[in-house]
């Protein structure tokens, strides 16, 4: 039986491994990034190597690589490209060039309606390409049936009261999560969905062109509406979402249910609030303070009804 030897998260070990496929990298030029069950090594030249640290990480990387291969073969937008995949499960990929700056994009979308409309149109066209271009016969149960976010209602019911003592908010949040979970069984029209499609996982140019999208770790064969949930911003300006939906449907996508997007957006907001755990009010475990997470959750609950 072959025993897999996991690569240590160490720049020298990474450089030695890459040298085995003819890629020379100075360990001093390697930046390591820890992730669940795996780690990434950012390399010069817009390259990134991913290494599993256990069988779960190996399975996750294999699933993501398979999704990226489909996108590369069938879609027109930029995404990470697989350069090498080893028998041990580690991968070398070409990155989407540029840097994701989610907060800068968010503020510009909020403050510049023309930019928001242009970006929304570009994102809607990109999602139509992803959802419609990949032949259904190439999809299957190797993809997740649903994303892991939000976590199950039972977990949030335990975590949320540790974050807020607003009993009315907690009750409304759990009722919405129950409604959201009940809708999962009714999904019949399934596509390859990114499911974490937001500014944090894309590179956006100054003219609102989308250079590319990355992080398909949660790629799922599920409801297309998951890919719209983070395009509904928490400041009540729907320009980005409206123009994305218009472009999506103009490109041949089926009608999008805004009520469904509001439901998924609210469920996500609740989950991020519950994620705070023992974080101090000014800490930002997911990029927002307690006040910001509460504001998003309350706004999202009101919109979702």
Coordinates of C-alpha atoms in Angstrom, one line a residue:
X1 CA 0.0 0.0 0.0
X2 CA 1.3 3.4 -0.9
X3 CA 1.6 5.8 2.0
X4 CA 1.2 9.5 1.2
X5 CA 3.7 11.8 2.7
X6 CA 2.2 15.1 3.3
X7 CA 4.5 18.1 2.5
X8 CA 5.4 20.2 5.5
X9 CA 4.2 23.8 5.5
X10 CA 7.8 25.0 5.3
X11 CA 9.3 27.2 2.4
X12 CA 12.3 24.9 2.0
X13 CA 10.1 21.8 1.8
X14 CA 7.9 23.5 -0.8
X15 CA 10.9 24.6 -2.8
X16 CA 12.4 21.1 -2.8
X17 CA 9.0 19.6 -3.9
X18 CA 8.7 22.1 -6.7
X19 CA 12.2 21.4 -7.9
X20 CA 11.1 17.8 -8.4
X21 CA 9.0 19.0 -11.4
X22 CA 11.6 21.4 -12.7
X23 CA 10.2 24.6 -11.0
X24 CA 13.0 26.5 -9.3
X25 CA 11.9 28.9 -6.5
X26 CA 14.0 30.5 -3.8
X27 CA 12.4 29.6 -0.4
X28 CA 12.8 33.3 0.6
X29 CA 10.3 34.2 -2.2
X30 CA 7.6 31.8 -0.9
X31 CA 4.7 33.1 1.2
X32 CA 2.7 30.4 3.1
X33 CA -1.0 30.7 3.8
X34 CA -2.7 28.3 6.1
X35 CA -6.2 26.9 5.2
X36 CA -8.4 24.1 6.6
X37 CA -6.8 20.7 5.8
X38 CA -4.3 22.3 3.3
X39 CA -2.0 25.2 2.8
X40 CA -1.0 27.5 -0.1
X41 CA 2.4 28.6 -1.1
X42 CA 2.3 31.9 -3.1
X43 CA 5.2 32.0 -5.6
X44 CA 6.6 34.6 -7.9
X45 CA 5.1 35.0 -11.4
X46 CA 1.4 34.8 -10.3
X47 CA 1.7 31.2 -9.4
X48 CA 0.4 29.4 -6.3
X49 CA 1.0 25.8 -5.1
X50 CA -1.6 24.1 -2.9
X51 CA -0.7 21.2 -0.6
X52 CA -3.1 19.0 1.3
X53 CA -2.3 18.2 4.9
X54 CA -4.7 15.2 5.2
X55 CA -7.1 13.1 3.1
X56 CA -9.8 15.7 3.5
X57 CA -7.6 18.4 2.1
X58 CA -6.6 16.1 -0.8
X59 CA -10.2 15.5 -1.7
X60 CA -11.1 19.3 -1.5
X61 CA -8.2 20.2 -3.8
X62 CA -9.1 17.5 -6.3
X63 CA -12.7 18.7 -6.4
X64 CA -11.6 22.3 -7.0
X65 CA -9.2 21.3 -9.7
X66 CA -11.9 19.4 -11.5
X67 CA -14.2 22.4 -11.3
X68 CA -11.4 24.7 -12.6
X69 CA -10.7 22.4 -15.5
X70 CA -14.4 22.6 -16.6
X71 CA -14.3 26.4 -16.4
X72 CA -11.1 26.6 -18.4
X73 CA -12.6 24.2 -21.0
X74 CA -16.0 25.8 -21.4
X75 CA -16.1 29.3 -20.1
X76 CA -14.6 32.6 -21.2
X77 CA -13.7 34.3 -18.0
X78 CA -10.5 34.2 -16.0
X79 CA -9.9 31.7 -13.2
X80 CA -6.9 29.8 -11.8
X81 CA -5.4 27.4 -14.3
X82 CA -3.9 24.1 -13.3
X83 CA -0.3 23.7 -14.3
X84 CA 0.6 20.5 -12.5
X85 CA -1.3 18.0 -10.3
X86 CA 0.8 15.4 -8.5
X87 CA -0.2 11.8 -7.6
X88 CA 0.1 12.9 -3.9
X89 CA -2.6 15.5 -4.4
X90 CA -0.6 18.8 -4.4
X91 CA -1.1 21.2 -7.2
X92 CA 0.6 24.1 -9.0
X93 CA -1.7 26.7 -10.5
X94 CA -1.5 29.9 -12.4
X95 CA -3.2 32.6 -10.3
X96 CA -5.7 35.2 -11.5
X97 CA -3.3 38.2 -12.0
X98 CA -3.8 41.1 -9.7
X99 CA -4.9 41.6 -6.2
X100 CA -8.4 41.2 -4.7
X101 CA -9.4 44.4 -2.8
X102 CA -12.9 43.7 -1.5
X103 CA -13.3 46.7 0.7
X104 CA -12.1 49.2 -2.0
X105 CA -14.5 47.6 -4.5
X106 CA -17.4 47.7 -2.0
X107 CA -16.9 51.3 -1.2
X108 CA -16.6 52.2 -4.9
X109 CA -19.8 50.3 -5.7
X110 CA -21.6 52.0 -2.8
X111 CA -20.4 55.5 -3.8
X112 CA -20.4 55.3 -7.6
X113 CA -23.6 54.1 -9.1
X114 CA -22.2 54.0 -12.7
X115 CA -19.3 51.8 -11.6
X116 CA -21.8 49.6 -9.7
X117 CA -24.0 49.2 -12.8
X118 CA -21.1 48.4 -15.0
X119 CA -19.6 45.9 -12.6
X120 CA -23.1 44.3 -12.0
X121 CA -23.5 43.8 -15.7
X122 CA -20.1 42.2 -16.0
X123 CA -20.8 39.9 -13.0
X124 CA -24.2 38.9 -14.4
X125 CA -22.6 38.0 -17.7
X126 CA -19.8 36.0 -16.0
X127 CA -22.3 34.0 -13.9
X128 CA -24.4 33.2 -17.0
X129 CA -21.2 31.9 -18.7
X130 CA -20.5 29.7 -15.7
X131 CA -24.0 28.4 -15.1
X132 CA -24.9 27.8 -18.8
X133 CA -21.8 26.9 -20.6
X134 CA -20.8 23.7 -18.8
X135 CA -22.6 20.6 -20.2
X136 CA -24.7 19.0 -17.4
X137 CA -23.3 15.6 -18.3
X138 CA -19.9 16.8 -17.0
X139 CA -21.3 17.6 -13.6
X140 CA -22.2 15.1 -10.9
X141 CA -22.0 14.0 -7.3
X142 CA -18.3 14.7 -7.2
X143 CA -19.4 18.3 -6.5
X144 CA -20.9 19.4 -3.2
X145 CA -24.7 19.1 -3.1
X146 CA -24.8 22.4 -1.2
X147 CA -22.2 24.8 0.3
X148 CA -21.1 24.5 3.9
X149 CA -22.1 28.1 4.6
X150 CA -24.4 28.8 6.3
X151 CA -23.8 25.9 8.8
X152 CA -26.8 23.9 10.1
X153 CA -29.4 25.7 12.0
X154 CA -28.7 23.6 15.1
X155 CA -25.1 24.8 15.2
X156 CA -26.1 28.5 14.8
X157 CA -28.8 28.0 17.5
X158 CA -26.0 27.1 19.9
X159 CA -23.6 29.9 18.8
X160 CA -25.8 32.9 18.3
X161 CA -27.0 33.5 21.9
X162 CA -23.3 33.7 22.9
X163 CA -23.0 36.7 20.6
X164 CA -26.2 38.7 21.3
X165 CA -28.7 38.7 24.1
X166 CA -31.4 40.2 21.8
X167 CA -33.9 37.3 22.1
X168 CA -36.2 38.7 19.4
X169 CA -33.3 38.9 16.9
X170 CA -32.2 35.3 17.8
X171 CA -35.8 34.0 17.4
X172 CA -36.3 35.7 14.0
X173 CA -32.9 34.5 12.8
X174 CA -33.6 30.9 13.7
X175 CA -37.0 31.0 12.1
X176 CA -35.5 32.3 8.9
X177 CA -32.8 29.6 9.0
X178 CA -35.5 26.9 9.3
X179 CA -37.3 28.4 6.3
X180 CA -34.0 28.5 4.4
X181 CA -33.2 24.8 5.2
X182 CA -36.7 23.8 4.2
X183 CA -36.2 25.2 0.7
X184 CA -33.1 23.1 0.0
X185 CA -35.1 19.9 -0.8
X186 CA -37.1 21.8 -3.5
X187 CA -34.0 22.6 -5.6
X188 CA -34.4 20.9 -9.0
X189 CA -32.5 23.2 -11.4
X190 CA -28.9 22.7 -10.4
X191 CA -25.7 24.3 -11.9
X192 CA -22.0 24.5 -11.1
X193 CA -22.2 27.3 -8.5
X194 CA -19.2 29.0 -6.9
X195 CA -21.3 29.7 -3.8
X196 CA -18.9 32.2 -2.3
X197 CA -19.0 34.6 -5.2
X198 CA -18.1 38.0 -3.8
X199 CA -15.6 40.8 -4.0
X200 CA -13.2 38.8 -1.8
X201 CA -12.8 36.1 -4.4
X202 CA -12.4 38.2 -7.6
X203 CA -10.0 40.7 -9.1
X204 CA -11.7 43.8 -10.4
X205 CA -10.0 46.3 -12.7
X206 CA -10.5 50.1 -12.2
X207 CA -12.9 50.2 -15.2
X208 CA -15.1 47.5 -13.5
X209 CA -13.9 44.7 -15.8
X210 CA -13.6 41.4 -13.9
X211 CA -10.1 40.1 -14.4
X212 CA -10.9 36.7 -12.9
X213 CA -12.6 34.7 -10.1
X214 CA -10.9 32.3 -7.8
X215 CA -11.5 30.1 -4.7
X216 CA -13.8 27.3 -6.1
X217 CA -13.2 25.2 -2.9
X218 CA -17.0 25.3 -2.2
X219 CA -18.0 24.6 -5.8
X220 CA -21.4 22.9 -5.7
X221 CA -24.0 21.4 -7.9
X222 CA -26.8 23.5 -6.5
X223 CA -29.2 26.4 -6.7
X224 CA -27.9 29.2 -9.0
X225 CA -29.2 31.8 -6.5
X226 CA -26.2 31.1 -4.2
X227 CA -24.0 33.0 -6.6
X228 CA -26.1 36.1 -6.2
X229 CA -26.4 36.3 -2.4
X230 CA -23.4 38.5 -1.8
X231 CA -24.3 40.9 -4.7
X232 CA -27.1 42.2 -2.4
X233 CA -25.3 44.8 -0.4
X234 CA -26.2 45.8 3.1
X235 CA -26.6 49.5 2.3
X236 CA -30.0 49.1 0.6
X237 CA -28.7 50.1 -2.8
X238 CA -29.6 47.3 -5.2
X239 CA -27.9 48.7 -8.3
X240 CA -25.2 46.0 -8.4
X241 CA -27.7 43.2 -8.0
X242 CA -30.3 44.6 -10.4
X243 CA -27.8 45.1 -13.2
X244 CA -26.3 41.6 -12.6
X245 CA -29.7 40.0 -12.8
X246 CA -30.6 42.0 -16.0
X247 CA -27.3 40.9 -17.7
X248 CA -27.8 37.3 -16.5
X249 CA -31.2 37.0 -18.0
X250 CA -30.2 38.9 -21.1
X251 CA -27.5 36.2 -21.6
X252 CA -30.1 33.5 -21.6
X253 CA -30.2 32.7 -17.9
X254 CA -33.6 31.7 -16.4
X255 CA -35.5 34.3 -14.3
X256 CA -33.9 35.0 -11.0
X257 CA -36.0 35.1 -7.8
X258 CA -35.0 38.1 -5.8
X259 CA -36.9 36.8 -2.7
X260 CA -34.7 33.7 -2.8
X261 CA -31.6 35.8 -2.9
X262 CA -32.8 37.8 0.1
X263 CA -33.4 34.6 2.0
X264 CA -29.9 33.3 1.3
X265 CA -28.3 36.6 2.0
X266 CA -30.0 36.8 5.4
X267 CA -29.0 33.3 6.3
X268 CA -25.4 34.1 5.5
X269 CA -25.5 37.3 7.6
X270 CA -26.9 35.4 10.5
X271 CA -24.2 32.8 10.2
X272 CA -21.4 35.4 10.2
X273 CA -22.9 37.0 13.3
X274 CA -23.0 33.6 15.0
X275 CA -19.4 33.0 13.9
X276 CA -18.1 35.8 16.2
X277 CA -18.1 33.6 19.3
X278 CA -15.8 35.2 21.9
X279 CA -14.6 38.0 19.6
X280 CA -14.5 41.4 21.1
X281 CA -17.0 44.0 19.6
X282 CA -14.3 45.7 17.6
X283 CA -12.6 42.5 16.3
X284 CA -13.4 41.5 12.7
X285 CA -13.3 37.7 12.4
X286 CA -15.0 38.0 9.0
X287 CA -14.0 41.5 8.1
X288 CA -16.8 43.3 10.2
X289 CA -17.2 44.6 13.7
X290 CA -20.0 43.4 15.9
X291 CA -22.0 46.6 15.1
X292 CA -21.5 46.0 11.4
X293 CA -22.5 42.3 11.6
X294 CA -25.6 43.3 13.6
X295 CA -26.6 45.9 11.1
X296 CA -26.2 43.5 8.2
X297 CA -28.3 40.9 10.0
X298 CA -31.1 43.2 10.9
X299 CA -31.3 44.7 7.5
X300 CA -31.2 41.3 5.8
X301 CA -33.9 39.9 8.1
X302 CA -36.1 42.9 7.3
X303 CA -35.6 42.5 3.6
X304 CA -36.2 38.7 3.7
X305 CA -39.5 39.2 5.5

